[in-house]
Short mmCIF file of C-alpha atoms and ligand atoms in Angstrom, two decimals:
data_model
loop_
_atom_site.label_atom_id
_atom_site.label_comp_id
_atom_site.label_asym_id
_atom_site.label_seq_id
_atom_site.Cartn_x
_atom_site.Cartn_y
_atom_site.Cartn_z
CA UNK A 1 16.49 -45.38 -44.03
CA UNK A 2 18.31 -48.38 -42.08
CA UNK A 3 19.23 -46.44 -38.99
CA UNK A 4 18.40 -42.74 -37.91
CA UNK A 5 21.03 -41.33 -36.21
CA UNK A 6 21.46 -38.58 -37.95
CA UNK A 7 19.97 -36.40 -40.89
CA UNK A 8 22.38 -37.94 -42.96
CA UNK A 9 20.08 -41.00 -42.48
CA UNK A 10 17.43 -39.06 -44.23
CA UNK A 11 16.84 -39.15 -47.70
CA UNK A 12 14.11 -36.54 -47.86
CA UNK A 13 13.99 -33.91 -44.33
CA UNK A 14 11.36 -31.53 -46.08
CA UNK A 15 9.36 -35.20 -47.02
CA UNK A 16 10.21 -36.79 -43.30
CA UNK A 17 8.68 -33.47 -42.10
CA UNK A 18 5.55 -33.56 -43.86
CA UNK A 19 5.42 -37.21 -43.06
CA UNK A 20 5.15 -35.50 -39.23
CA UNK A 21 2.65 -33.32 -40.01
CA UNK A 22 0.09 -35.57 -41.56
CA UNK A 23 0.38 -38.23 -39.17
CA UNK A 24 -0.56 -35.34 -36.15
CA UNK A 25 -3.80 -35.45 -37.81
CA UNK A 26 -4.02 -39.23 -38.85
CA UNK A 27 -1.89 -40.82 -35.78
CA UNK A 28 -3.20 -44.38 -36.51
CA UNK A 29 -3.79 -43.98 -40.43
CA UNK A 30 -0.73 -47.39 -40.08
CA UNK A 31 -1.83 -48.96 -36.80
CA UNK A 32 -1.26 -52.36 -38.50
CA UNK A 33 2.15 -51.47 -39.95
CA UNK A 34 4.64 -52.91 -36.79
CA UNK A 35 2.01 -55.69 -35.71
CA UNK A 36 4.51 -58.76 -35.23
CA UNK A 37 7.59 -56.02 -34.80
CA UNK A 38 9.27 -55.37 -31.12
CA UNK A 39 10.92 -52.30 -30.54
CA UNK A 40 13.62 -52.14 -27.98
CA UNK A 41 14.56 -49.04 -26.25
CA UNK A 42 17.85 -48.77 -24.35
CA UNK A 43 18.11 -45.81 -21.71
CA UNK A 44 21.67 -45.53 -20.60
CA UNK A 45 20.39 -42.34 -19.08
CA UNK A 46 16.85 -40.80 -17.76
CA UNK A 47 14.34 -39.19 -20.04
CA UNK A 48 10.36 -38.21 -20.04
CA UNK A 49 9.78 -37.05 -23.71
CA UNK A 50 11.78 -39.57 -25.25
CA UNK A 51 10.78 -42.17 -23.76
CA UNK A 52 7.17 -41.85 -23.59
CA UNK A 53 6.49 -40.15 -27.04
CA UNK A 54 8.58 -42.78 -28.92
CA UNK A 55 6.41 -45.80 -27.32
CA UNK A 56 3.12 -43.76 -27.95
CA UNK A 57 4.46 -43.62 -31.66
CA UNK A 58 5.23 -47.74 -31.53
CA UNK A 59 1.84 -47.98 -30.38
CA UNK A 60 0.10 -46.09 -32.94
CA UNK A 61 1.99 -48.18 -35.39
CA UNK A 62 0.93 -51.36 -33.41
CA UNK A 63 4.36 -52.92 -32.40
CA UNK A 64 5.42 -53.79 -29.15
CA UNK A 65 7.75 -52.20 -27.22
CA UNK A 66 10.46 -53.19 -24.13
CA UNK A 67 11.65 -51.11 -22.21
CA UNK A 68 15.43 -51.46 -20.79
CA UNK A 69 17.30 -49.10 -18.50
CA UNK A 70 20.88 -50.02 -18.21
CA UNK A 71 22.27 -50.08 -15.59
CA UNK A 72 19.65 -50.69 -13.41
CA UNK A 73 17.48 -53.00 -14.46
CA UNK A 74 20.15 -54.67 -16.74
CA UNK A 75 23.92 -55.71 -16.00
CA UNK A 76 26.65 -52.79 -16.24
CA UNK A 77 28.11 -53.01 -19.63
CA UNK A 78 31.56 -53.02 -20.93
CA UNK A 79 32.67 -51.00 -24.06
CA UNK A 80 36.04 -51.40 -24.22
CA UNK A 81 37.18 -54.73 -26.44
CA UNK A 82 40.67 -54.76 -24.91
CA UNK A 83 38.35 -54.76 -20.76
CA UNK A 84 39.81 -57.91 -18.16
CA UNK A 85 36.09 -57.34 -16.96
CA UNK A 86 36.53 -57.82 -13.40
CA UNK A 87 35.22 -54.74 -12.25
CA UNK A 88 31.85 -53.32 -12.36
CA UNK A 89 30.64 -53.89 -15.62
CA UNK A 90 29.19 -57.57 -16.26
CA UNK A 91 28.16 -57.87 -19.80
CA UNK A 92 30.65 -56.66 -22.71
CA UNK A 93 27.83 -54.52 -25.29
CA UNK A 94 29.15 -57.24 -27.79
CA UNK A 95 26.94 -60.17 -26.52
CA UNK A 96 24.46 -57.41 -25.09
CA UNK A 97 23.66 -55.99 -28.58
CA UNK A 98 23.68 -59.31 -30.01
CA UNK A 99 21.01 -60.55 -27.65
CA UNK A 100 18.78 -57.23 -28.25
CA UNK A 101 19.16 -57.75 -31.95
CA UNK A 102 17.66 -61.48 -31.17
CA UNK A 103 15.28 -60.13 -29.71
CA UNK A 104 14.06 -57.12 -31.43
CA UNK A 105 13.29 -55.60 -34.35
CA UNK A 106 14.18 -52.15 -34.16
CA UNK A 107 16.35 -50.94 -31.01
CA UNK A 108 16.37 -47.32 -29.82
CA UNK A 109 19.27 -46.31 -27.86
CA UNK A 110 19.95 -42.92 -25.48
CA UNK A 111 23.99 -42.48 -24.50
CA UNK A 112 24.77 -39.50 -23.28
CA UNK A 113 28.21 -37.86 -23.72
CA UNK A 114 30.58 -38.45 -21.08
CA UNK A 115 32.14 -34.95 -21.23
CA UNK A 116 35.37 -36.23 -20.34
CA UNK A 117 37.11 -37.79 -23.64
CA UNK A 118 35.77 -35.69 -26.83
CA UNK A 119 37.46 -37.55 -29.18
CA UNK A 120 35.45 -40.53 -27.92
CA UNK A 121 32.17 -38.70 -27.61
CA UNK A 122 32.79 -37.14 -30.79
CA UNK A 123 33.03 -40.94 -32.11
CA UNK A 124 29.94 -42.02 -31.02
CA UNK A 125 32.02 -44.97 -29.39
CA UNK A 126 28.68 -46.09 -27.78
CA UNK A 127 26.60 -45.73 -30.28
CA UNK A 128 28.81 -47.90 -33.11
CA UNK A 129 29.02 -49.96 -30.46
CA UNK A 130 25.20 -51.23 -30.70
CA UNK A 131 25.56 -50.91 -34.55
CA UNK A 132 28.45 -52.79 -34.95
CA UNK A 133 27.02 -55.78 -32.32
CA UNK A 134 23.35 -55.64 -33.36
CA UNK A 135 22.18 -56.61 -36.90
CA UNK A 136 18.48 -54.57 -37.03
CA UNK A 137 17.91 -51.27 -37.61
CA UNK A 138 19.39 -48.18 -34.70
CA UNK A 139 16.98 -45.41 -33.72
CA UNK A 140 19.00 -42.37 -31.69
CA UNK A 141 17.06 -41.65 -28.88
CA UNK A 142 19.85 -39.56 -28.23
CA UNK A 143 23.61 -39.56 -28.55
CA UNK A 144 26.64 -38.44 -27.36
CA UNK A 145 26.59 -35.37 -30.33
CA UNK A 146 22.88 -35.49 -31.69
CA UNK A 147 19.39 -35.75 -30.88
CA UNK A 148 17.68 -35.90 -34.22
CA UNK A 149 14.03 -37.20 -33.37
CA UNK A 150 14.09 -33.71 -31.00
CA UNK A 151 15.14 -31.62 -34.12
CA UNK A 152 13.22 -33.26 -36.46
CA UNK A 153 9.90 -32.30 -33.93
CA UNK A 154 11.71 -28.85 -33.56
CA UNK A 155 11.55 -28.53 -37.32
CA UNK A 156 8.19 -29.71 -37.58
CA UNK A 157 7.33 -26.96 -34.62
CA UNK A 158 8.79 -24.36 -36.55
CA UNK A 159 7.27 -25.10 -39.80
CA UNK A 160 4.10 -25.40 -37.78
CA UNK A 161 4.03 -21.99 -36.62
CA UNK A 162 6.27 -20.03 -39.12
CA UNK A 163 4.32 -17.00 -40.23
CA UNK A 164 6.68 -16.38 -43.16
CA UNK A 165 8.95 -18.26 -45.72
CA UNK A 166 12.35 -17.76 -43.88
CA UNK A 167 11.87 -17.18 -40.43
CA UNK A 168 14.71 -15.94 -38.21
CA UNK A 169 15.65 -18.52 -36.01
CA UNK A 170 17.92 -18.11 -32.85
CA UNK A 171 19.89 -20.54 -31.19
CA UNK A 172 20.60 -19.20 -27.92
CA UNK A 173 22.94 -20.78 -24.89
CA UNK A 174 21.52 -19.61 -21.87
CA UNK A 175 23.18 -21.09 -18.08
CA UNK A 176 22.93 -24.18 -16.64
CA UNK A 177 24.20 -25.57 -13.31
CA UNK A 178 25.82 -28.77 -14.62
CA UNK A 179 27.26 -29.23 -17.39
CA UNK A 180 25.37 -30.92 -20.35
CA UNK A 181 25.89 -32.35 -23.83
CA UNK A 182 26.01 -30.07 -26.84
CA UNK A 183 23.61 -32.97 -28.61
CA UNK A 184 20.60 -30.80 -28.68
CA UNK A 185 22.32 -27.29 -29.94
CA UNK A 186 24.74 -29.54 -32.91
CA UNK A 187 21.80 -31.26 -34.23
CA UNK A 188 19.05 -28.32 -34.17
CA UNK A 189 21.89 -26.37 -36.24
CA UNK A 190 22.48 -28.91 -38.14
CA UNK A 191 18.87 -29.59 -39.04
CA UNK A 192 18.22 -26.12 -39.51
CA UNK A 193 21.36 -25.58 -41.90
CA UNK A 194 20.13 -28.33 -44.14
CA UNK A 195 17.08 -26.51 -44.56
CA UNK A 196 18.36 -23.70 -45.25
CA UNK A 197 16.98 -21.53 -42.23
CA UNK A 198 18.11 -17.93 -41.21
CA UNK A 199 20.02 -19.51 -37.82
CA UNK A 200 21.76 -17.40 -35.62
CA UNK A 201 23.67 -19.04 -33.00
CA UNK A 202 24.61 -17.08 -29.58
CA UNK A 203 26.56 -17.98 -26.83
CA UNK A 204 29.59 -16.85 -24.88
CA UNK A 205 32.91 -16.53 -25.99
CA UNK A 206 34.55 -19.90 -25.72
CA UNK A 207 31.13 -21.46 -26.17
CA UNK A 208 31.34 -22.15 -29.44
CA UNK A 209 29.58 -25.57 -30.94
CA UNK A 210 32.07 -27.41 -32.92
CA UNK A 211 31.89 -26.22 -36.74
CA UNK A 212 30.85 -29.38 -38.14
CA UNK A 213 27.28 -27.96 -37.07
CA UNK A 214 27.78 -25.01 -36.42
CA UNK A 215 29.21 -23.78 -40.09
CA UNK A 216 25.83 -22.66 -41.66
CA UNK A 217 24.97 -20.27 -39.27
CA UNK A 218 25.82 -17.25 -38.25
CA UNK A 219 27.65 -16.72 -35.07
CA UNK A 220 27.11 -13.98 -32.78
CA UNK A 221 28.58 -13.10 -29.15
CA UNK A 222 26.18 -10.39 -28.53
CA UNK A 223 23.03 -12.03 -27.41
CA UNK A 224 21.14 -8.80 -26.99
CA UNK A 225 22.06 -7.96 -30.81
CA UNK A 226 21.13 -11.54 -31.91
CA UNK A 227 17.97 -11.72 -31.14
CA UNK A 228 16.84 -8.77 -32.73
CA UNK A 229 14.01 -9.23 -34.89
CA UNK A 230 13.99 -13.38 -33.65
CA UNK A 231 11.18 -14.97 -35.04
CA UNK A 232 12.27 -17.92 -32.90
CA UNK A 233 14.44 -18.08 -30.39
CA UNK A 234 15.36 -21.90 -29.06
CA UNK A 235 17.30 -21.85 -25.97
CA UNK A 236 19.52 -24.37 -24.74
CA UNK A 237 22.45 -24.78 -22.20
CA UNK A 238 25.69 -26.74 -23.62
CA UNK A 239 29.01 -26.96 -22.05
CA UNK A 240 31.93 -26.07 -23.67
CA UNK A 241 33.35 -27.98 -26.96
CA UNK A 242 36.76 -26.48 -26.60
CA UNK A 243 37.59 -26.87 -23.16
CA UNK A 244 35.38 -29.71 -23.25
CA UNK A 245 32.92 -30.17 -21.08
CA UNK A 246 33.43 -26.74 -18.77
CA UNK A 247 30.26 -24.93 -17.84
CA UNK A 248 31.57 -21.71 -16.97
CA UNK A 249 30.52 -19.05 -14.58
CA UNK A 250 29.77 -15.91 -14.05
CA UNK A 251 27.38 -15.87 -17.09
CA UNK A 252 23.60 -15.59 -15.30
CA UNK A 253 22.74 -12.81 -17.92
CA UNK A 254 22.58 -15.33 -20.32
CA UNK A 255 19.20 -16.17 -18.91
CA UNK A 256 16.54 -15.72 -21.26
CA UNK A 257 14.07 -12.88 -19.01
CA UNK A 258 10.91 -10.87 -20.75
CA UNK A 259 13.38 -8.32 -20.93
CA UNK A 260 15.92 -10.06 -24.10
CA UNK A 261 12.64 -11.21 -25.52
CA UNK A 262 10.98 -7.77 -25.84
CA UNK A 263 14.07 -7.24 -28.52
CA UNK A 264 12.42 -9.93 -30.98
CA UNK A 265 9.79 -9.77 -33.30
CA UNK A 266 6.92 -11.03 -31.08
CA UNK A 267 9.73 -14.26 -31.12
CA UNK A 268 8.25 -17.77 -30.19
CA UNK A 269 9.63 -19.70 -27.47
CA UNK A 270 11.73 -23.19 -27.91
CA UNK A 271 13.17 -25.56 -25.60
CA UNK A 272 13.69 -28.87 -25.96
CA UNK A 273 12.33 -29.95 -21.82
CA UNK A 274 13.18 -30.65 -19.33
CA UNK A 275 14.22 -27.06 -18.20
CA UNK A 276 15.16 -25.02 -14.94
CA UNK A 277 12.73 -22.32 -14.35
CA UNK A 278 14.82 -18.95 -13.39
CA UNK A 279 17.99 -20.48 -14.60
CA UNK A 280 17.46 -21.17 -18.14
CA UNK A 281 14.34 -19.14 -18.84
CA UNK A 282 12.22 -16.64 -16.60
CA UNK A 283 9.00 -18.79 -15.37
CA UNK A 284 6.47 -16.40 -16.94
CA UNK A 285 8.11 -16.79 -20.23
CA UNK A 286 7.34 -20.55 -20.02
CA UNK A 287 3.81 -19.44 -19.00
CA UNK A 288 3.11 -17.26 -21.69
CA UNK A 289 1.68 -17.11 -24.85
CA UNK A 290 5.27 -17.08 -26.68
CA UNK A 291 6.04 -20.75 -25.13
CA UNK A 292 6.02 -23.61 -27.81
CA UNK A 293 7.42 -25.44 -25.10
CA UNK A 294 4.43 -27.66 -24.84
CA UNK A 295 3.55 -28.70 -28.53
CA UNK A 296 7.17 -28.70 -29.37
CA UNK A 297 7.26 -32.12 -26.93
CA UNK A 298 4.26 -33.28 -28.40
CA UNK A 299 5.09 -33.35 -31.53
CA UNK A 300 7.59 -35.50 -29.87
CA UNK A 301 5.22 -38.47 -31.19
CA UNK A 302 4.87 -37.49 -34.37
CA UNK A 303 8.08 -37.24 -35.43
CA UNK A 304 8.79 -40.48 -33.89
CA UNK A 305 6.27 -41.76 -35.78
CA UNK A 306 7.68 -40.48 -38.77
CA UNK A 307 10.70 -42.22 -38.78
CA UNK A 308 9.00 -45.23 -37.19
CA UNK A 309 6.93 -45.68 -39.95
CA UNK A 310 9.17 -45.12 -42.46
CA UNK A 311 11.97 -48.07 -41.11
CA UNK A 312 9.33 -50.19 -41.03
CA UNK A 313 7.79 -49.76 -44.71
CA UNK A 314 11.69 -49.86 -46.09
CA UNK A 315 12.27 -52.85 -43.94
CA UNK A 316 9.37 -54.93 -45.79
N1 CP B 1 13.81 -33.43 -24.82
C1 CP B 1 14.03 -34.67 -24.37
O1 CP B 1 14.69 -35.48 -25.01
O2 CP B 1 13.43 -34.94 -23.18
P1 CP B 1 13.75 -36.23 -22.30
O3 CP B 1 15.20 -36.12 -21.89
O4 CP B 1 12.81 -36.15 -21.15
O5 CP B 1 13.53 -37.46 -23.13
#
């Protein structure tokens, strides 16, 4: 793969998978792979897991790694080619990404969705932005639609602690008190439909994800009625695609409580962190022995690894 943005940047998911798996028990099986290689990673917006699990995963691969967070430690850019740039932003991403590309060997790069434009976010306008400027390899850290090194740990999570062939897997909006992206909930379904899982997706009426990734599952309004006999159930907030960006109200019984998980089959726990504790999910759920909170984010590094290691062996 050039750039992983997307699945569609994967030849092989059930191979990239595996790839996960083996290196959780052999993390530095390539520590000589990325000596001489820099990765860049670009946070236009704040993250823990991401950030932390996808140096770890240089590391083990012995590359370096810089660190950049826009914004702040870096001039405001510009995105729009057409800008007179004498407002806030100080450096157009064309000579930005161009520098970075000079610089670097791989560059990660996290841009949140505004929530305001769709058609933009839904064009990855900041994203093609760095590709288009920047001649090496992309690595999504997180986009305005997708977050595919989260799903592809998800996957490995779930194929982890499956206990049959073809688990039932819930996707299941649950509230929020801002609005956020739908990047986690598209690319978990889509990851999920390309392997051909049992999703179900719930949310509220006018919730719906858009059907791009939503298409392979099936959609249910009835939460109580989709989680029935859940052999996973991954919850996640996401504002509305239709009237985009909205959060809603009025819909606190979307919390997942004890109580929704009781209708499962013994379901295991999945959230991609970070996550409000009584908003999102009932604490003791979190502290319980369904949670795969925990080794779902540390399998963060693995998957990192994963596709880490394989740019760099189809960049020699
Ligand atoms: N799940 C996730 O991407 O976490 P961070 O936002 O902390 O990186």
């Amino acid at each position: 793969m050039k750039h992983f943005r997307s699945l569609h940047d994967v030849k092989d998911i059930k191979a990239l998978i595996r790839r996960a798996i083996t290196i959780k028990r052999h993390a530095l099986r390539n520590e000589a792979l990325g000596r001489g290689k820099t990765l860049g990673l670009m946070f236009m917006n704040p993250s823990l897991r991401t950030r932390m699990s996808t140096q770890i995963a240089a590391a083990n691969l012995g590359m370096q790694v810089a660190v950049l967070n826009a914004g702040r430690e870096s001039w405001a850019l510009e995105f729009n080619d057409e800008a007179v740039m004498d407002g806030e932003a100080v450096e157009h991403v064309r000579e930005a990404a161009a520098v970075l590309g000079e610089y670097c060997d791989i560059i990660g790069l996290r841009s949140f969705a505004g929530l305001t434009d769709r058609a933009a976010d839904y064009a990855e306008t900041m994203q093609s932005a760095f590709v288009q400027n920047c001649s090496i390899p992309l690595l999504s850290l997180e986009s305005a639609t997708r977050h595919p090194l989260q799903s592809l740990a998800d996957a490995m999570t779930i194929e982890e602690y499956a206990t049959k062939l073809r688990p039932k897997v819930v996707l299941s909006w649950a509230p929020h008190p801002r609005a956020l992206p739908q990047a986690v909930a598209n690319s978990f379904a889509e990851w999920m439909g390309a392997l051909d899982a049992d999703l179900w997706i719930t949310q509220p009426e006018g919730f719906d994800l858009a059907t791009s990734f939503s298409s392979r599952a099936r959609v249910c309004y009835d939460q109580d009625e989709a989680l029935k006999d859940a052999d996973f159930v991954y919850v996640k907030n996401w504002s509305s695609y239709d009237d985009y960006g909205q959060r809603g109200s009025g819909l606190d019984d979307w919390q997942i409580s004890r109580q929704k998980m009781a209708l499962t089959n013994d379901a295991r726990l999945m959230h991609c962190l970070p996550v409000r504790r009584n908003v999102v999910v009932e604490s003791a759920l979190l502290d319980g022995p369904s949670s795969l909170v925990i080794p779902q984010a540390a399998n963060r590094v693995y998957a990192a690894q994963a596709v880490l290691e394989t740019m760099l062996t189809e960049m020699m």
